[in-house]
């Protein structure tokens, strides 16, 4: 897929806006779960007194990480004509924006965002770190055993070429462009 193809969804602008809106709705529900429900369930609160003020520096990687995830959600809808939800996945290979640097920028963005939040909330303790490691391992296994085989089967050689040129978790220094 060329960059020109990647920026214009098939089926016209109406279908692009509709799927982008659906993707943002799914993303909003996901963000609501992570920002509204989960912190309450875990008892997170911010201590703004004294030395805890330095923790607010972690808002920078947190905002940047969640911004990356939000842009990826948009790209799933606009370019891929789908959502982040496995029940309505993108219909096309998404190789725009952050996907030109790393195959899983949404996961990487969420990880950076949550690490920043844990620092802000002061909850980076051994139990939480072990839990996060278990979740990260679960996500890694999900990507290897479900997402990648599904994408291989659905997208074929286009995905294989992308997979050979863009790493799963560590971003490239330069964006990848599929040769013409």
CSV table of N, CA and C in Angstrom, one decimal:
chain,number,residue,atom,x,y,z
A,1,UNK,N,0.8,-1.2,0.0
A,1,UNK,CA,0.0,0.0,0.0
A,1,UNK,C,0.9,1.2,0.0
A,2,UNK,N,0.7,2.2,-0.9
A,2,UNK,CA,1.4,3.4,-0.9
A,2,UNK,C,0.9,4.4,0.1
A,3,UNK,N,1.6,5.4,0.4
A,3,UNK,CA,1.1,6.4,1.4
A,3,UNK,C,-0.1,7.1,0.8
A,4,UNK,N,-0.2,7.3,-0.5
A,4,UNK,CA,-1.4,7.9,-1.1
A,4,UNK,C,-2.6,7.0,-0.8
A,5,UNK,N,-2.4,5.7,-1.0
A,5,UNK,CA,-3.6,4.8,-0.7
A,5,UNK,C,-3.9,4.8,0.8
A,6,UNK,N,-2.9,4.9,1.6
A,6,UNK,CA,-3.1,4.8,3.0
A,6,UNK,C,-3.9,6.0,3.6
A,7,UNK,N,-3.8,7.1,3.0
A,7,UNK,CA,-4.4,8.3,3.5
A,7,UNK,C,-5.9,8.5,3.0
A,8,UNK,N,-6.3,7.8,2.0
A,8,UNK,CA,-7.6,7.9,1.4
A,8,UNK,C,-8.3,6.6,1.6
A,9,UNK,N,-9.3,6.5,2.5
A,9,UNK,CA,-9.9,5.2,2.7
A,9,UNK,C,-10.8,4.9,1.5
A,10,UNK,N,-10.8,3.6,1.2
A,10,UNK,CA,-11.7,3.1,0.1
A,10,UNK,C,-13.1,3.4,0.4
A,11,UNK,N,-13.9,3.6,-0.6
A,11,UNK,CA,-15.4,3.8,-0.3
A,11,UNK,C,-15.7,5.3,-0.1
A,12,UNK,N,-14.8,6.2,-0.3
A,12,UNK,CA,-15.1,7.6,-0.1
A,12,UNK,C,-14.9,8.1,1.3
A,13,UNK,N,-15.0,9.5,1.4
A,13,UNK,CA,-14.8,10.1,2.7
A,13,UNK,C,-15.9,9.8,3.7
A,14,UNK,N,-17.1,9.6,3.2
A,14,UNK,CA,-18.2,9.2,4.1
A,14,UNK,C,-17.9,8.0,4.9
A,15,UNK,N,-17.5,6.9,4.2
A,15,UNK,CA,-17.1,5.7,5.0
A,15,UNK,C,-15.9,5.9,5.9
A,16,UNK,N,-15.0,6.7,5.4
A,16,UNK,CA,-13.8,7.0,6.2
A,16,UNK,C,-14.2,7.7,7.5
A,17,UNK,N,-15.1,8.7,7.4
A,17,UNK,CA,-15.5,9.4,8.6
A,17,UNK,C,-16.3,8.5,9.6
A,18,UNK,N,-17.1,7.7,9.0
A,18,UNK,CA,-18.0,6.8,9.8
A,18,UNK,C,-17.1,5.8,10.6
A,19,UNK,N,-16.1,5.1,9.9
A,19,UNK,CA,-15.3,4.2,10.6
A,19,UNK,C,-14.3,4.9,11.6
A,20,UNK,N,-13.9,6.1,11.2
A,20,UNK,CA,-13.0,6.8,12.1
A,20,UNK,C,-13.8,7.2,13.4
A,21,UNK,N,-15.1,7.6,13.2
A,21,UNK,CA,-15.9,7.9,14.4
A,21,UNK,C,-16.2,6.7,15.2
A,22,UNK,N,-16.4,5.5,14.6
A,22,UNK,CA,-16.6,4.3,15.3
A,22,UNK,C,-15.4,3.9,16.1
A,23,UNK,N,-14.2,4.0,15.4
A,23,UNK,CA,-13.0,3.7,16.1
A,23,UNK,C,-12.8,4.6,17.3
A,24,UNK,N,-13.1,5.9,17.2
A,24,UNK,CA,-12.9,6.9,18.3
A,24,UNK,C,-13.9,6.5,19.4
A,25,UNK,N,-15.1,6.1,19.1
A,25,UNK,CA,-16.1,5.7,20.1
A,25,UNK,C,-15.6,4.5,20.9
A,26,UNK,N,-15.0,3.5,20.2
A,26,UNK,CA,-14.4,2.3,20.9
A,26,UNK,C,-13.2,2.8,21.7
A,27,UNK,N,-12.4,3.6,21.1
A,27,UNK,CA,-11.3,4.2,21.9
A,27,UNK,C,-11.7,4.9,23.1
A,28,UNK,N,-12.8,5.7,23.0
A,28,UNK,CA,-13.3,6.5,24.1
A,28,UNK,C,-13.8,5.6,25.2
A,29,UNK,N,-14.4,4.5,24.9
A,29,UNK,CA,-14.8,3.5,25.9
A,29,UNK,C,-13.6,2.9,26.5
A,30,UNK,N,-12.6,2.6,25.8
A,30,UNK,CA,-11.4,2.0,26.3
A,30,UNK,C,-10.7,3.0,27.3
A,31,UNK,N,-10.6,4.2,26.8
A,31,UNK,CA,-10.0,5.3,27.7
A,31,UNK,C,-10.8,5.4,29.0
A,32,UNK,N,-12.1,5.4,28.9
A,32,UNK,CA,-13.0,5.5,30.0
A,32,UNK,C,-12.7,4.4,31.0
A,33,UNK,N,-12.6,3.2,30.5
A,33,UNK,CA,-12.3,2.1,31.4
A,33,UNK,C,-11.0,2.4,32.1
A,34,UNK,N,-9.9,2.8,31.4
A,34,UNK,CA,-8.6,2.9,32.0
A,34,UNK,C,-8.5,4.2,32.9
A,35,UNK,N,-9.2,5.2,32.6
A,35,UNK,CA,-9.1,6.5,33.3
A,35,UNK,C,-10.1,6.7,34.4
A,36,UNK,N,-11.3,6.2,34.2
A,36,UNK,CA,-12.3,6.5,35.1
A,36,UNK,C,-12.6,5.3,36.1
A,37,UNK,N,-12.8,4.1,35.5
A,37,UNK,CA,-13.1,2.9,36.3
A,37,UNK,C,-11.9,2.3,37.0
A,38,UNK,N,-10.9,2.0,36.3
A,38,UNK,CA,-9.7,1.3,36.9
A,38,UNK,C,-9.1,2.1,38.0
A,39,UNK,N,-8.8,3.4,37.9
A,39,UNK,CA,-8.1,4.1,39.0
A,39,UNK,C,-9.0,4.1,40.3
A,40,UNK,N,-10.3,4.2,40.1
A,40,UNK,CA,-11.2,4.1,41.3
A,40,UNK,C,-11.1,2.7,41.9
A,41,UNK,N,-11.2,1.7,41.1
A,41,UNK,CA,-11.1,0.3,41.6
A,41,UNK,C,-9.8,0.0,42.3
A,42,UNK,N,-8.7,0.6,41.8
A,42,UNK,CA,-7.4,0.4,42.5
A,42,UNK,C,-7.1,1.4,43.6
A,43,UNK,N,-8.1,2.3,43.8
A,43,UNK,CA,-7.9,3.2,44.9
A,43,UNK,C,-6.8,4.3,44.7
A,44,UNK,N,-6.6,4.7,43.4
A,44,UNK,CA,-5.6,5.7,43.1
A,44,UNK,C,-6.1,7.0,43.5
A,45,UNK,N,-5.2,7.8,44.1
A,45,UNK,CA,-5.5,9.2,44.4
A,45,UNK,C,-4.1,9.9,44.3
A,46,UNK,N,-4.2,11.2,44.0
A,46,UNK,CA,-3.0,12.0,43.9
A,46,UNK,C,-2.7,12.7,45.1
A,47,UNK,N,-1.4,12.6,45.7
A,47,UNK,CA,-1.0,13.3,46.8
A,47,UNK,C,-0.2,14.5,46.3
A,48,UNK,N,-0.7,15.7,46.4
A,48,UNK,CA,0.0,16.9,45.9
A,48,UNK,C,0.8,17.6,46.9
A,49,UNK,N,1.0,17.0,48.1
A,49,UNK,CA,1.7,17.7,49.1
A,49,UNK,C,3.2,17.4,49.0
A,50,UNK,N,4.0,18.4,49.4
A,50,UNK,CA,5.5,18.2,49.6
A,50,UNK,C,6.2,17.6,48.4
A,51,UNK,N,7.0,16.5,48.7
A,51,UNK,CA,7.9,15.9,47.7
A,51,UNK,C,7.1,15.2,46.5
A,52,UNK,N,5.8,15.0,46.7
A,52,UNK,CA,5.1,14.3,45.6
A,52,UNK,C,4.9,15.2,44.4
A,53,UNK,N,5.2,16.5,44.5
A,53,UNK,CA,5.0,17.4,43.4
A,53,UNK,C,5.9,17.0,42.2
A,54,UNK,N,7.1,16.5,42.5
A,54,UNK,CA,8.0,16.1,41.4
A,54,UNK,C,7.4,15.1,40.5
A,55,UNK,N,6.5,14.3,41.0
A,55,UNK,CA,5.8,13.2,40.3
A,55,UNK,C,5.1,13.8,39.1
A,56,UNK,N,4.6,15.0,39.1
A,56,UNK,CA,3.9,15.6,38.0
A,56,UNK,C,4.7,15.7,36.7
A,57,UNK,N,6.0,15.6,36.9
A,57,UNK,CA,6.9,15.5,35.6
A,57,UNK,C,6.5,14.3,34.8
A,58,UNK,N,6.0,13.3,35.4
A,58,UNK,CA,5.7,12.0,34.7
A,58,UNK,C,4.4,12.2,33.9
A,59,UNK,N,3.8,13.4,34.0
A,59,UNK,CA,2.6,13.7,33.1
A,59,UNK,C,3.1,13.8,31.7
A,60,UNK,N,4.3,14.2,31.5
A,60,UNK,CA,4.8,14.4,30.1
A,60,UNK,C,4.8,13.1,29.3
A,61,UNK,N,5.5,12.0,29.8
A,61,UNK,CA,5.4,10.8,29.0
A,61,UNK,C,4.0,10.2,29.0
A,62,UNK,N,3.3,10.5,30.1
A,62,UNK,CA,1.9,9.9,30.2
A,62,UNK,C,1.1,10.6,29.1
A,63,UNK,N,1.1,11.9,28.9
A,63,UNK,CA,0.3,12.5,27.9
A,63,UNK,C,0.8,12.2,26.5
A,64,UNK,N,2.1,12.1,26.3
A,64,UNK,CA,2.6,11.7,25.0
A,64,UNK,C,2.2,10.3,24.7
A,65,UNK,N,2.3,9.4,25.6
A,65,UNK,CA,2.0,8.0,25.4
A,65,UNK,C,0.5,7.8,25.0
A,66,UNK,N,-0.4,8.5,25.8
A,66,UNK,CA,-1.8,8.4,25.5
A,66,UNK,C,-2.2,9.1,24.2
A,67,UNK,N,-1.4,10.1,23.8
A,67,UNK,CA,-1.6,10.8,22.6
A,67,UNK,C,-1.3,9.9,21.4
A,68,UNK,N,-0.2,9.1,21.5
A,68,UNK,CA,0.2,8.2,20.5
A,68,UNK,C,-1.0,7.1,20.4
A,69,UNK,N,-1.5,6.6,21.5
A,69,UNK,CA,-2.6,5.6,21.4
A,69,UNK,C,-3.8,6.2,20.7
A,70,UNK,N,-4.1,7.5,21.1
A,70,UNK,CA,-5.3,8.1,20.5
A,70,UNK,C,-5.1,8.3,19.0
A,71,UNK,N,-3.9,8.7,18.5
A,71,UNK,CA,-3.7,8.8,17.1
A,71,UNK,C,-3.8,7.5,16.4
A,72,UNK,N,-3.3,6.4,17.1
A,72,UNK,CA,-3.4,5.0,16.5
A,72,UNK,C,-4.9,4.6,16.4
A,73,UNK,N,-5.7,5.0,17.3
A,73,UNK,CA,-7.1,4.7,17.3
A,73,UNK,C,-7.8,5.4,16.1
A,74,UNK,N,-7.4,6.6,15.8
A,74,UNK,CA,-7.8,7.4,14.7
A,74,UNK,C,-7.4,6.7,13.4
A,75,UNK,N,-6.1,6.3,13.3
A,75,UNK,CA,-5.6,5.6,12.1
A,75,UNK,C,-6.3,4.3,11.8
A,76,UNK,N,-6.7,3.6,12.9
A,76,UNK,CA,-7.5,2.3,12.7
A,76,UNK,C,-8.8,2.6,12.0
A,77,UNK,N,-9.4,3.7,12.4
A,77,UNK,CA,-10.7,4.1,11.8
A,77,UNK,C,-10.6,4.7,10.4
A,78,UNK,N,-9.7,5.7,10.3
A,78,UNK,CA,-9.6,6.4,9.0
A,78,UNK,C,-9.0,5.6,7.9
A,79,UNK,N,-7.8,5.1,8.2
A,79,UNK,CA,-7.0,4.3,7.2
A,79,UNK,C,-7.5,2.9,7.1
A,80,UNK,N,-7.6,2.2,8.3
A,80,UNK,CA,-7.9,0.8,8.3
A,80,UNK,C,-9.3,0.4,8.2
A,81,UNK,N,-10.2,1.4,8.3
A,81,UNK,CA,-11.7,1.2,8.3
A,81,UNK,C,-12.1,0.2,9.3
A,82,UNK,N,-11.7,0.3,10.5
A,82,UNK,CA,-12.1,-0.6,11.6
A,82,UNK,C,-11.8,0.1,12.9
A,83,UNK,N,-11.8,-0.7,14.0
A,83,UNK,CA,-11.6,-0.2,15.3
A,83,UNK,C,-10.5,-1.1,16.0
A,84,UNK,N,-10.1,-0.6,17.2
A,84,UNK,CA,-9.2,-1.4,18.0
A,84,UNK,C,-9.8,-2.7,18.6
A,85,UNK,N,-11.1,-2.8,18.6
A,85,UNK,CA,-11.8,-4.0,19.1
A,85,UNK,C,-11.6,-5.2,18.1
A,86,UNK,N,-11.2,-6.4,18.7
A,86,UNK,CA,-11.1,-7.5,17.8
A,86,UNK,C,-12.4,-7.9,17.0
A,87,UNK,N,-13.5,-7.5,17.5
A,87,UNK,CA,-14.8,-7.9,16.9
A,87,UNK,C,-15.0,-7.0,15.6
A,88,UNK,N,-14.3,-5.8,15.5
A,88,UNK,CA,-14.5,-5.0,14.3
A,88,UNK,C,-13.1,-4.4,14.0
A,89,UNK,N,-12.2,-5.3,13.6
A,89,UNK,CA,-10.8,-4.9,13.3
A,89,UNK,C,-10.7,-4.1,12.0
A,90,UNK,N,-9.5,-3.4,11.9
A,90,UNK,CA,-9.3,-2.7,10.6
A,90,UNK,C,-9.4,-3.7,9.4
A,91,UNK,N,-9.9,-3.2,8.3
A,91,UNK,CA,-10.0,-4.0,7.1
A,91,UNK,C,-8.8,-3.9,6.2
A,92,UNK,N,-7.9,-3.0,6.4
A,92,UNK,CA,-6.8,-2.7,5.6
A,92,UNK,C,-5.5,-2.7,6.5
A,93,UNK,N,-4.4,-3.0,6.0
A,93,UNK,CA,-3.1,-2.8,6.7
A,93,UNK,C,-2.9,-1.3,7.0
A,94,UNK,N,-2.6,-1.0,8.2
A,94,UNK,CA,-2.4,0.4,8.6
A,94,UNK,C,-0.9,0.6,8.8
A,95,UNK,N,-0.4,1.4,7.8
A,95,UNK,CA,1.1,1.7,7.8
A,95,UNK,C,1.2,3.2,7.6
A,96,UNK,N,0.6,3.9,8.5
A,96,UNK,CA,0.7,5.4,8.5
A,96,UNK,C,1.1,5.8,9.9
A,97,UNK,N,1.4,7.1,10.1
A,97,UNK,CA,1.7,7.6,11.4
A,97,UNK,C,2.8,6.8,12.2
A,98,UNK,N,2.4,6.5,13.4
A,98,UNK,CA,3.4,5.7,14.3
A,98,UNK,C,3.6,4.3,13.8
A,99,UNK,N,2.6,3.8,13.0
A,99,UNK,CA,2.8,2.4,12.5
A,99,UNK,C,3.9,2.3,11.5
A,100,UNK,N,4.5,3.4,11.1
A,100,UNK,CA,5.6,3.3,10.2
A,100,UNK,C,6.9,3.1,11.0
A,101,UNK,N,6.8,3.3,12.3
A,101,UNK,CA,8.0,3.1,13.2
A,101,UNK,C,8.0,1.8,14.0
A,102,UNK,N,6.8,1.4,14.4
A,102,UNK,CA,6.7,0.2,15.2
A,102,UNK,C,5.4,-0.5,15.0
A,103,UNK,N,5.3,-1.8,15.0
A,103,UNK,CA,4.1,-2.5,14.6
A,103,UNK,C,3.0,-2.4,15.7
A,104,UNK,N,3.3,-2.1,16.9
A,104,UNK,CA,2.3,-2.0,18.0
A,104,UNK,C,2.4,-0.7,18.8
A,105,UNK,N,2.3,0.4,18.1
A,105,UNK,CA,2.4,1.7,18.8
A,105,UNK,C,1.3,2.0,19.8
A,106,UNK,N,0.1,1.4,19.6
A,106,UNK,CA,-1.0,1.6,20.5
A,106,UNK,C,-0.6,1.0,21.9
A,107,UNK,N,-0.1,-0.2,21.9
A,107,UNK,CA,0.3,-0.8,23.1
A,107,UNK,C,1.5,-0.1,23.8
A,108,UNK,N,2.5,0.3,23.0
A,108,UNK,CA,3.6,1.1,23.5
A,108,UNK,C,3.2,2.4,24.1
A,109,UNK,N,2.2,3.1,23.4
A,109,UNK,CA,1.7,4.4,23.9
A,109,UNK,C,1.0,4.2,25.2
A,110,UNK,N,0.1,3.2,25.3
A,110,UNK,CA,-0.6,2.9,26.5
A,110,UNK,C,0.4,2.6,27.7
A,111,UNK,N,1.4,1.8,27.3
A,111,UNK,CA,2.4,1.5,28.4
A,111,UNK,C,3.1,2.7,28.9
A,112,UNK,N,3.5,3.6,28.0
A,112,UNK,CA,4.2,4.9,28.4
A,112,UNK,C,3.2,5.7,29.3
A,113,UNK,N,2.0,5.8,28.8
A,113,UNK,CA,1.0,6.5,29.5
A,113,UNK,C,0.7,6.0,30.9
A,114,UNK,N,0.6,4.7,31.0
A,114,UNK,CA,0.3,4.1,32.4
A,114,UNK,C,1.5,4.2,33.3
A,115,UNK,N,2.7,4.0,32.7
A,115,UNK,CA,3.9,4.2,33.6
A,115,UNK,C,4.0,5.6,34.2
A,116,UNK,N,3.7,6.6,33.3
A,116,UNK,CA,3.6,8.0,33.8
A,116,UNK,C,2.5,8.1,34.9
A,117,UNK,N,1.4,7.5,34.7
A,117,UNK,CA,0.3,7.7,35.7
A,117,UNK,C,0.7,7.0,37.0
A,118,UNK,N,1.3,5.8,37.0
A,118,UNK,CA,1.7,5.2,38.2
A,118,UNK,C,2.7,6.0,39.0
A,119,UNK,N,3.6,6.7,38.3
A,119,UNK,CA,4.5,7.6,39.0
A,119,UNK,C,3.8,8.7,39.6
A,120,UNK,N,2.9,9.3,38.8
A,120,UNK,CA,2.1,10.5,39.4
A,120,UNK,C,1.3,10.0,40.6
A,121,UNK,N,0.7,8.9,40.5
A,121,UNK,CA,-0.2,8.4,41.6
A,121,UNK,C,0.7,7.8,42.8
A,122,UNK,N,2.0,7.6,42.5
A,122,UNK,CA,2.8,7.0,43.5
A,122,UNK,C,2.5,5.5,43.9
A,123,UNK,N,2.1,4.8,42.9
A,123,UNK,CA,1.7,3.4,43.1
A,123,UNK,C,2.7,2.4,42.5
A,124,UNK,N,3.9,2.8,42.2
A,124,UNK,CA,4.9,1.9,41.6
A,124,UNK,C,5.5,1.1,42.7
A,125,UNK,N,4.8,0.0,43.1
A,125,UNK,CA,5.3,-0.9,44.2
A,125,UNK,C,5.6,-2.3,43.6
A,126,UNK,N,6.2,-3.1,44.3
A,126,UNK,CA,6.6,-4.5,43.7
A,126,UNK,C,5.4,-5.3,43.3
A,127,UNK,N,4.3,-5.2,44.0
A,127,UNK,CA,3.1,-6.0,43.6
A,127,UNK,C,2.5,-5.4,42.2
A,128,UNK,N,2.5,-4.1,42.1
A,128,UNK,CA,2.0,-3.5,40.9
A,128,UNK,C,2.9,-3.8,39.7
A,129,UNK,N,4.2,-3.7,40.0
A,129,UNK,CA,5.2,-4.0,38.9
A,129,UNK,C,5.1,-5.5,38.5
A,130,UNK,N,4.9,-6.4,39.4
A,130,UNK,CA,4.7,-7.8,39.0
A,130,UNK,C,3.4,-8.0,38.2
A,131,UNK,N,2.4,-7.3,38.6
A,131,UNK,CA,1.1,-7.4,37.9
A,131,UNK,C,1.3,-6.8,36.5
A,132,UNK,N,1.9,-5.7,36.4
A,132,UNK,CA,2.2,-5.1,35.0
A,132,UNK,C,3.0,-6.0,34.2
A,133,UNK,N,4.0,-6.6,34.8
A,133,UNK,CA,4.8,-7.6,34.0
A,133,UNK,C,4.0,-8.8,33.5
A,134,UNK,N,3.1,-9.2,34.3
A,134,UNK,CA,2.2,-10.3,33.9
A,134,UNK,C,1.2,-9.9,32.8
A,135,UNK,N,0.7,-8.7,32.9
A,135,UNK,CA,-0.2,-8.1,31.8
A,135,UNK,C,0.6,-8.0,30.5
A,136,UNK,N,1.9,-7.4,30.7
A,136,UNK,CA,2.7,-7.2,29.5
A,136,UNK,C,3.0,-8.6,28.8
A,137,UNK,N,3.3,-9.6,29.6
A,137,UNK,CA,3.5,-10.9,29.0
A,137,UNK,C,2.3,-11.4,28.3
A,138,UNK,N,1.1,-11.2,29.0
A,138,UNK,CA,-0.1,-11.6,28.3
A,138,UNK,C,-0.4,-10.9,27.0
A,139,UNK,N,-0.1,-9.6,27.0
A,139,UNK,CA,-0.3,-8.9,25.7
A,139,UNK,C,0.7,-9.4,24.7
A,140,UNK,N,1.9,-9.6,25.1
A,140,UNK,CA,3.0,-10.1,24.1
A,140,UNK,C,2.5,-11.5,23.5
A,141,UNK,N,2.0,-12.4,24.4
A,141,UNK,CA,1.6,-13.7,23.9
A,141,UNK,C,0.3,-13.5,23.0
A,142,UNK,N,-0.6,-12.6,23.4
A,142,UNK,CA,-1.7,-12.4,22.5
A,142,UNK,C,-1.3,-11.9,21.1
A,143,UNK,N,-0.4,-11.0,21.1
A,143,UNK,CA,0.1,-10.4,19.8
A,143,UNK,C,0.8,-11.6,19.0
A,144,UNK,N,1.6,-12.4,19.6
A,144,UNK,CA,2.3,-13.4,18.9
A,144,UNK,C,1.4,-14.6,18.4
A,145,UNK,N,0.5,-15.0,19.3
A,145,UNK,CA,-0.3,-16.2,19.0
A,145,UNK,C,-1.7,-15.9,18.4
A,146,UNK,N,-2.2,-14.6,18.5
A,146,UNK,CA,-3.5,-14.3,17.9
A,146,UNK,C,-3.4,-13.2,16.8
A,147,UNK,N,-2.9,-12.0,17.2
A,147,UNK,CA,-2.9,-10.9,16.3
A,147,UNK,C,-2.1,-11.2,15.1
A,148,UNK,N,-0.8,-11.5,15.2
A,148,UNK,CA,0.0,-11.7,14.1
A,148,UNK,C,-0.4,-12.8,13.2
A,149,UNK,N,-0.8,-14.0,13.6
A,149,UNK,CA,-1.3,-15.0,12.7
A,149,UNK,C,-2.6,-14.6,12.0
A,150,UNK,N,-3.4,-13.9,12.7
A,150,UNK,CA,-4.7,-13.4,12.1
A,150,UNK,C,-4.3,-12.4,11.0
A,151,UNK,N,-3.4,-11.5,11.2
A,151,UNK,CA,-3.0,-10.5,10.2
A,151,UNK,C,-2.3,-11.2,9.0
A,152,UNK,N,-1.5,-12.2,9.3
A,152,UNK,CA,-0.9,-12.9,8.2
A,152,UNK,C,-1.9,-13.6,7.3
A,153,UNK,N,-2.9,-14.2,7.9
A,153,UNK,CA,-4.0,-14.9,7.2
A,153,UNK,C,-4.8,-13.9,6.4
A,154,UNK,N,-5.1,-12.7,7.0
A,154,UNK,CA,-6.0,-11.8,6.4
A,154,UNK,C,-5.3,-10.9,5.3
A,155,UNK,N,-4.1,-10.5,5.6
A,155,UNK,CA,-3.4,-9.5,4.8
A,155,UNK,C,-2.2,-10.1,3.9
A,156,UNK,N,-1.8,-11.3,4.2
A,156,UNK,CA,-0.9,-12.0,3.4
A,156,UNK,C,0.5,-11.3,3.2
A,157,UNK,N,1.0,-11.3,2.0
A,157,UNK,CA,2.3,-10.8,1.8
A,157,UNK,C,2.5,-9.3,2.2
A,158,UNK,N,1.5,-8.5,2.1
A,158,UNK,CA,1.6,-7.1,2.5
A,158,UNK,C,2.0,-7.0,4.0
A,159,UNK,N,1.4,-7.9,4.8
A,159,UNK,CA,1.7,-7.9,6.2
A,159,UNK,C,3.1,-8.5,6.5
A,160,UNK,N,3.4,-9.6,5.7
A,160,UNK,CA,4.7,-10.2,5.9
A,160,UNK,C,5.9,-9.2,5.6
A,161,UNK,N,5.7,-8.4,4.5
A,161,UNK,CA,6.7,-7.4,4.2
A,161,UNK,C,6.8,-6.4,5.3
A,162,UNK,N,5.7,-5.9,5.8
A,162,UNK,CA,5.7,-5.0,6.9
A,162,UNK,C,6.3,-5.6,8.1
A,163,UNK,N,6.0,-6.8,8.4
A,163,UNK,CA,6.6,-7.5,9.6
A,163,UNK,C,8.1,-7.6,9.5
A,164,UNK,N,8.6,-7.9,8.3
A,164,UNK,CA,10.1,-8.0,8.1
A,164,UNK,C,10.8,-6.7,8.3
A,165,UNK,N,10.1,-5.6,8.1
A,165,UNK,CA,10.7,-4.3,8.0
A,165,UNK,C,10.5,-3.4,9.3
A,166,UNK,N,9.4,-3.7,10.0
A,166,UNK,CA,9.1,-2.9,11.2
A,166,UNK,C,9.0,-3.8,12.4
A,167,UNK,N,9.8,-3.5,13.5
A,167,UNK,CA,9.8,-4.4,14.7
A,167,UNK,C,8.5,-4.3,15.5
A,168,UNK,N,8.3,-5.3,16.2
A,168,UNK,CA,7.1,-5.5,17.0
A,168,UNK,C,7.0,-4.5,18.1
A,169,UNK,N,8.0,-4.2,18.9
A,169,UNK,CA,8.0,-3.4,20.1
A,169,UNK,C,8.9,-2.2,20.1
A,170,UNK,N,10.1,-2.3,19.5
A,170,UNK,CA,11.1,-1.3,19.5
A,170,UNK,C,11.0,-0.4,18.2
A,171,UNK,N,10.7,0.9,18.4
A,171,UNK,CA,10.6,1.7,17.2
A,171,UNK,C,11.9,1.8,16.4
A,172,UNK,N,11.7,2.0,15.1
A,172,UNK,CA,12.7,2.3,14.1
A,172,UNK,C,13.1,3.7,14.3
A,173,UNK,N,14.3,4.1,13.9
A,173,UNK,CA,14.7,5.5,14.0
A,173,UNK,C,14.2,6.3,12.8
A,174,UNK,N,14.0,5.6,11.7
A,174,UNK,CA,13.4,6.3,10.5
A,174,UNK,C,12.1,5.6,10.1
A,175,UNK,N,11.1,6.3,9.7
A,175,UNK,CA,9.9,5.6,9.3
A,175,UNK,C,10.1,4.7,8.1
A,176,UNK,N,9.3,3.6,8.1
A,176,UNK,CA,9.4,2.7,6.9
A,176,UNK,C,8.4,3.1,5.9
A,177,UNK,N,8.9,3.1,4.7
A,177,UNK,CA,8.0,3.3,3.5
A,177,UNK,C,8.1,2.1,2.6
A,178,UNK,N,7.0,1.5,2.3
A,178,UNK,CA,7.0,0.3,1.4
A,178,UNK,C,7.5,0.8,0.0
A,179,UNK,N,8.5,0.0,-0.5
A,179,UNK,CA,9.0,0.4,-1.8
A,179,UNK,C,7.9,0.3,-2.9
A,180,UNK,N,8.0,1.2,-3.8
A,180,UNK,CA,7.0,1.3,-4.9
A,180,UNK,C,7.0,0.1,-5.8
